[in-house]
Amino acid sequence: MPSDVPTLKLPSGETVPRLGLGTWRMGESRRARAQEIAAIELGIDLGMTLIDTAELYANGGAEEAVGEAIAGRRDQVFIVSKVKPENSSRAGTVAACKRSLKHLGIDQIDLYLLHWRGPHPLKETLAGFETLHGDGLIKAWGVSNFDVGDMEELFALPGGVAVATNQVLYNLATRGIEADLLPWSRAHGIPIMAYTPIDRGRILRNRALAAVAARHDATPAQIALGWVLRHKDMMVIPKASNEAHVRENRAALDVALTADDLAELNEAFPPPVGATSLEML
Ligand SMILES: NC(=O)c1ccc[n+]([C@@H]2O[C@H](COP(=O)([O-])OP(=O)(O)OC[C@H]3O[C@@H](n4cnc5c(N)ncnc54)[C@H](OP(=O)(O)O)[C@@H]3O)[C@@H](O)[C@H]2O)c1
């Protein structure tokens, strides 16, 4: 039996596993559905019970796949979903959340995020989140793809400091947040949820990554994940619809990178030299 998945405590008080499951590109085809659901079920069995989804993904199809995978085991999982920016008016946020709850087949979302800044004033979205929280339809709320300026704007709003996380793009090849957003988030006690942690597979052929992986008897994906997981205040949500990938990703928790490994990875994937605008997918 592998050791437990390490956890962190959100500012809202919930304890969540630091390694979870992404679901972008799931729920898009009937043919892939059984395999996707089996992968999510396996991830839950292995303790990766933080599940990230969104109304955007396959137009609710990913939420439905998650709903099928968690049926009968709601109490074992921590569900994150997101409102699309165009729906994020006060009333639109409430309506979108109710649709997501239906897709997921549950009566409360654990953490509900604004997917990225959109056309509606932030205070409108916040009012929607507060209504949903007051009605018990969400446990906590947060944001995604917010840069430092967005976070400061949020913090200036009444109730804005209650934000539970900021979900942003972070992997070896995309390290911009290290210059500004990561230190800002640490100073304000807001944990980052890192998305696209293996760069959708694009970095896996890198020679330095392969060399470090060979030294650890690990795969490049495990090193890429271990590199993000070394930040003890981050959650990481790789997506895998292949069961072998799910097992491999779970075992990334056993990777302990040395100072030499980190130096070699810094050479191949240099850290930012100064503040850059936040990248997103
Ligand atoms: N908030 C946002 O704006 C935002 C944006 C992007 C993503 N996200 C969230 O973050 C999650 C993860 O990001 P992502 O899906 O973009 O990219 P990712 O997790 O970096 O990469 C997913 C890809 O890598 C493959 N893969 C997974 N494990 C692997 C392994 N051990 N070895 C080799 N390949 C492996 C997957 O293949 P298989 O599926 O075939 O296993 C899939 O093609 C998303 O699913 C979504 O939930 C949020």
Coordinates of C-alpha atoms and ligand atoms in Angstrom, one line a residue:
M1 CA 0.0 0.0 0.0
P2 CA 1.6 3.3 -1.0
S3 CA 2.0 6.1 1.6
D4 CA -0.9 8.6 2.0
V5 CA -1.1 11.4 -0.5
P6 CA 0.1 14.5 1.4
T7 CA -2.5 17.2 2.1
L8 CA -2.7 20.9 2.7
K9 CA -5.2 23.1 4.4
L10 CA -7.0 25.7 2.4
P11 CA -7.6 29.2 3.9
S12 CA -11.3 28.1 4.0
G13 CA -10.4 25.4 6.4
E14 CA -10.8 22.2 4.2
T15 CA -8.0 19.7 4.1
V16 CA -7.3 18.6 0.5
P17 CA -4.8 16.1 -1.1
R18 CA -1.9 17.9 -2.9
L19 CA -2.1 15.5 -5.9
G20 CA -5.4 15.3 -7.7
L21 CA -6.9 14.6 -11.1
G22 CA -7.6 17.0 -14.0
T23 CA -10.5 16.3 -16.5
W24 CA -10.0 18.7 -19.4
R25 CA -10.7 16.8 -22.7
M26 CA -12.7 14.1 -20.8
G27 CA -16.3 13.6 -21.6
E28 CA -15.9 14.5 -25.3
S29 CA -16.5 11.1 -26.9
R30 CA -18.7 8.1 -26.0
R31 CA -15.9 5.7 -27.1
A32 CA -13.5 7.0 -24.5
R33 CA -16.0 7.3 -21.7
A34 CA -15.5 4.0 -19.9
Q35 CA -11.8 4.4 -19.9
E36 CA -12.0 7.9 -18.5
I37 CA -14.3 6.9 -15.8
A38 CA -12.1 3.9 -14.9
A39 CA -9.1 6.3 -14.7
I40 CA -10.9 8.7 -12.3
E41 CA -12.1 5.7 -10.2
L42 CA -8.5 4.4 -10.0
G43 CA -7.2 7.8 -9.1
I44 CA -9.7 8.0 -6.2
D45 CA -8.7 4.4 -5.1
L46 CA -5.1 5.7 -5.0
G47 CA -6.0 8.7 -2.8
M48 CA -5.9 11.4 -5.6
T49 CA -9.3 12.5 -4.4
L50 CA -9.0 16.2 -5.4
I51 CA -10.9 16.3 -8.8
D52 CA -10.8 19.3 -11.0
T53 CA -13.5 19.9 -13.6
A54 CA -15.4 22.8 -15.2
E55 CA -18.7 23.6 -17.0
L56 CA -16.5 24.5 -20.0
Y57 CA -15.0 21.0 -20.5
A58 CA -17.0 19.1 -23.1
N59 CA -19.9 21.5 -22.3
G60 CA -20.7 19.7 -19.0
G61 CA -19.6 16.3 -20.4
A62 CA -16.5 16.2 -18.1
E63 CA -18.6 17.0 -15.1
E64 CA -21.0 14.2 -16.1
A65 CA -18.1 11.7 -16.3
V66 CA -16.9 12.8 -12.9
G67 CA -20.4 12.4 -11.6
E68 CA -20.5 8.8 -12.9
A69 CA -17.1 8.0 -11.4
I70 CA -17.9 9.4 -7.9
A71 CA -21.4 7.9 -7.7
G72 CA -21.7 6.1 -4.3
R73 CA -18.5 7.6 -2.9
R74 CA -19.2 11.3 -2.7
D75 CA -17.8 11.6 0.8
Q76 CA -14.3 10.4 -0.4
V77 CA -13.7 13.2 -2.9
F78 CA -13.1 16.9 -3.0
I79 CA -14.8 18.4 -6.1
V80 CA -13.6 21.5 -7.9
S81 CA -15.6 23.1 -10.7
K82 CA -15.5 26.4 -12.5
V83 CA -17.9 29.0 -13.9
K84 CA -17.2 30.3 -17.4
P85 CA -16.3 34.0 -17.4
E86 CA -19.3 34.9 -19.6
N87 CA -21.6 33.3 -17.0
S88 CA -20.0 35.0 -14.1
S89 CA -22.6 37.7 -13.3
R90 CA -24.2 37.3 -9.9
A91 CA -27.3 35.5 -11.2
G92 CA -25.3 33.7 -13.9
T93 CA -22.8 32.3 -11.4
V94 CA -25.7 30.9 -9.3
A95 CA -27.4 29.4 -12.4
A96 CA -24.1 27.9 -13.7
C97 CA -23.4 26.3 -10.4
K98 CA -26.8 24.7 -10.3
R99 CA -26.3 23.3 -13.7
S100 CA -22.9 21.9 -12.7
L101 CA -24.4 20.3 -9.6
K102 CA -26.9 18.5 -11.8
H103 CA -24.1 17.3 -14.2
L104 CA -22.1 16.1 -11.2
G105 CA -25.1 14.5 -9.5
I106 CA -24.2 16.1 -6.1
D107 CA -25.8 18.7 -3.9
Q108 CA -22.7 20.7 -3.0
I109 CA -19.4 21.6 -4.8
D110 CA -16.4 21.7 -2.5
L111 CA -14.6 24.5 -4.3
Y112 CA -16.1 26.7 -7.0
L113 CA -13.7 28.8 -9.2
L114 CA -14.0 31.7 -11.6
H115 CA -12.3 30.1 -14.7
W116 CA -10.6 33.4 -15.7
R117 CA -11.4 37.2 -15.7
G118 CA -14.3 37.9 -17.9
P119 CA -16.7 40.7 -18.8
H120 CA -18.5 40.9 -15.4
P121 CA -17.2 43.0 -12.5
L122 CA -15.5 40.9 -9.9
K123 CA -17.8 42.1 -7.2
E124 CA -20.8 40.5 -9.1
T125 CA -19.1 37.1 -9.2
L126 CA -18.2 37.4 -5.6
A127 CA -21.8 38.2 -4.7
G128 CA -22.8 35.0 -6.7
F129 CA -20.2 32.9 -4.8
E130 CA -21.5 34.3 -1.5
T131 CA -25.1 33.5 -2.4
L132 CA -24.1 30.0 -3.3
H133 CA -22.1 29.6 0.0
G134 CA -25.0 31.0 2.0
D135 CA -27.3 28.5 0.4
G136 CA -24.9 25.6 1.1
L137 CA -24.4 24.9 -2.7
I138 CA -20.6 25.4 -2.4
K139 CA -18.2 25.0 0.5
A140 CA -15.6 27.4 -0.7
W141 CA -14.8 29.6 -3.7
G142 CA -11.6 30.6 -5.5
V143 CA -10.2 31.9 -8.8
S144 CA -8.2 30.8 -11.8
N145 CA -5.7 32.5 -14.1
F146 CA -5.5 35.6 -11.8
D147 CA -2.3 37.6 -11.9
V148 CA -1.0 39.7 -9.1
G149 CA -3.0 42.7 -10.2
D150 CA -6.2 40.6 -10.3
M151 CA -5.5 39.2 -6.8
E152 CA -5.0 42.7 -5.4
E153 CA -8.2 43.9 -7.0
L154 CA -10.0 40.9 -5.4
F155 CA -8.4 41.5 -2.0
A156 CA -9.6 45.1 -2.1
L157 CA -13.3 44.0 -2.3
P158 CA -15.3 43.2 0.8
G159 CA -15.1 39.5 1.4
G160 CA -12.4 39.1 -1.3
V161 CA -9.8 37.7 1.2
A162 CA -11.9 34.6 1.6
V163 CA -10.5 33.3 -1.7
A164 CA -9.4 29.7 -1.2
T165 CA -7.0 29.2 -4.1
N166 CA -5.8 30.5 -7.4
Q167 CA -5.5 27.8 -10.1
V168 CA -2.8 28.7 -12.6
L169 CA -0.5 27.3 -15.3
Y170 CA 2.7 26.0 -13.8
N171 CA 5.2 23.5 -15.0
L172 CA 8.9 23.2 -15.8
A173 CA 8.5 25.0 -19.1
T174 CA 6.2 27.8 -17.7
R175 CA 7.7 29.2 -14.6
G176 CA 6.7 32.9 -14.8
I177 CA 4.7 32.8 -11.5
E178 CA 8.0 32.2 -9.6
A179 CA 8.9 35.9 -10.2
D180 CA 5.8 37.5 -8.8
L181 CA 2.5 35.6 -8.3
L182 CA 4.0 32.8 -6.2
P183 CA 5.8 35.1 -3.7
W184 CA 2.7 37.3 -3.6
S185 CA 0.4 34.2 -2.9
R186 CA 2.8 32.9 -0.2
A187 CA 2.9 36.3 1.5
H188 CA -1.0 36.3 1.5
G189 CA -1.4 32.6 2.5
I190 CA -3.2 31.7 -0.8
P191 CA -2.2 28.2 -2.0
I192 CA -1.6 27.8 -5.8
M193 CA -3.3 24.9 -7.6
A194 CA -0.9 24.1 -10.5
Y195 CA -2.6 23.1 -13.8
T196 CA -1.0 21.5 -16.9
P197 CA 1.8 20.2 -14.6
I198 CA 3.4 18.0 -17.3
D199 CA 2.9 20.6 -20.1
R200 CA 0.4 18.3 -21.8
G201 CA 3.2 15.9 -22.6
R202 CA 5.3 18.4 -24.6
I203 CA 8.3 18.5 -22.3
L204 CA 8.6 14.7 -21.8
R205 CA 11.2 14.3 -24.6
N206 CA 13.5 16.9 -23.0
R207 CA 17.1 15.4 -22.6
A208 CA 17.7 16.9 -19.2
L209 CA 14.4 15.6 -17.9
A210 CA 15.2 12.2 -19.3
A211 CA 18.6 12.2 -17.7
V212 CA 17.2 13.1 -14.2
A213 CA 14.5 10.5 -14.7
A214 CA 17.1 7.8 -15.5
R215 CA 19.0 8.6 -12.3
H216 CA 15.8 8.1 -10.3
D217 CA 14.6 5.1 -12.1
A218 CA 11.5 7.1 -12.9
T219 CA 9.7 8.4 -16.0
P220 CA 10.1 12.0 -17.3
A221 CA 6.4 12.6 -16.3
Q222 CA 7.1 11.6 -12.7
I223 CA 10.1 14.0 -12.6
A224 CA 8.0 16.8 -14.0
L225 CA 5.3 16.2 -11.4
G226 CA 7.8 15.7 -8.6
W227 CA 9.3 19.1 -9.6
V228 CA 6.0 20.8 -9.0
L229 CA 5.0 18.7 -6.0
R230 CA 8.3 19.8 -4.2
H231 CA 6.4 23.0 -3.3
K232 CA 4.6 21.8 -0.2
D233 CA 2.1 24.6 -0.4
M234 CA 0.8 23.7 -3.9
M235 CA -1.9 21.4 -5.3
V236 CA -1.2 19.6 -8.6
I237 CA -3.8 18.2 -10.9
P238 CA -2.4 16.2 -13.8
K239 CA -5.0 14.8 -16.2
A240 CA -4.7 11.1 -17.2
S241 CA -7.4 9.1 -19.0
N242 CA -5.0 6.1 -19.2
E243 CA -4.8 3.9 -16.0
A244 CA -1.1 3.3 -16.4
H245 CA -0.6 7.1 -16.4
V246 CA -2.7 7.4 -13.3
R247 CA -0.5 4.9 -11.4
E248 CA 2.6 6.5 -12.7
N249 CA 1.5 10.0 -11.6
R250 CA 0.6 8.7 -8.1
A251 CA 4.1 7.3 -7.8
A252 CA 5.6 10.7 -8.6
L253 CA 5.0 11.4 -4.9
D254 CA 8.0 9.1 -4.2
V255 CA 10.4 11.3 -6.2
A256 CA 12.8 13.3 -4.1
L257 CA 14.8 15.6 -6.3
T258 CA 18.4 16.5 -5.2
A259 CA 20.1 19.8 -5.4
D260 CA 22.0 18.5 -8.5
D261 CA 18.8 17.5 -10.2
L262 CA 17.2 20.9 -9.6
A263 CA 20.3 22.6 -10.9
E264 CA 20.2 20.5 -14.1
L265 CA 16.5 21.2 -14.6
N266 CA 17.2 24.9 -14.0
E267 CA 19.7 24.9 -16.9
A268 CA 17.2 23.2 -19.2
F269 CA 14.2 25.1 -18.0
P270 CA 15.4 28.5 -16.8
P271 CA 13.5 30.3 -14.1
P272 CA 12.1 33.8 -15.0
V273 CA 14.5 36.7 -14.8
G274 CA 11.7 39.2 -13.9
A275 CA 8.0 39.6 -13.7
T276 CA 6.2 38.5 -16.9
S277 CA 2.5 38.6 -17.7
L278 CA 0.7 35.5 -16.5
E279 CA 0.5 32.8 -19.2
M280 CA -2.7 30.7 -19.5
L281 CA -4.0 28.0 -21.8
Ligands
LIG1 N1 -8.0 26.7 -15.0 C1 -7.6 26.6 -16.3 O1 -7.7 27.5 -17.1 C2 -7.0 25.2 -16.7 C3 -6.4 25.2 -17.9 C4 -5.9 23.9 -18.3 C5 -6.0 22.8 -17.5 N2 -6.7 22.9 -16.3 C6 -6.9 21.7 -15.4 O2 -5.6 21.1 -15.2 C7 -5.7 19.7 -15.6 C8 -4.3 19.2 -16.1 O3 -3.9 20.0 -17.2 P1 -3.9 19.5 -18.7 O4 -4.9 18.4 -18.9 O5 -3.9 20.7 -19.6 O6 -2.4 18.9 -19.0 P2 -1.4 17.8 -18.2 O7 -2.1 17.3 -17.0 O8 -0.1 18.5 -18.1 O9 -1.3 16.7 -19.4 C9 -2.3 15.9 -19.7 C10 -1.8 15.0 -20.9 O10 -0.6 14.3 -20.4 C11 -0.9 12.8 -20.6 N3 -0.3 12.2 -19.4 C12 -0.8 12.1 -18.2 N4 0.0 11.4 -17.4 C13 1.0 11.0 -18.1 C14 2.2 10.2 -17.9 N5 2.4 9.7 -16.7 N6 3.0 10.0 -18.9 C15 2.8 10.4 -20.1 N7 1.7 11.2 -20.4 C16 0.9 11.5 -19.4 C17 -2.4 12.7 -20.7 O11 -2.6 11.5 -21.5 P3 -3.8 10.5 -21.2 O12 -5.1 11.4 -20.9 O13 -3.9 9.7 -22.4 O14 -3.5 9.7 -20.0 C18 -2.8 14.0 -21.4 O15 -2.6 13.9 -22.8 C19 -6.8 19.8 -16.7 O16 -7.2 18.5 -17.1 C20 -7.8 20.7 -16.1 O17 -8.5 20.0 -15.1 C21 -7.2 24.1 -15.9

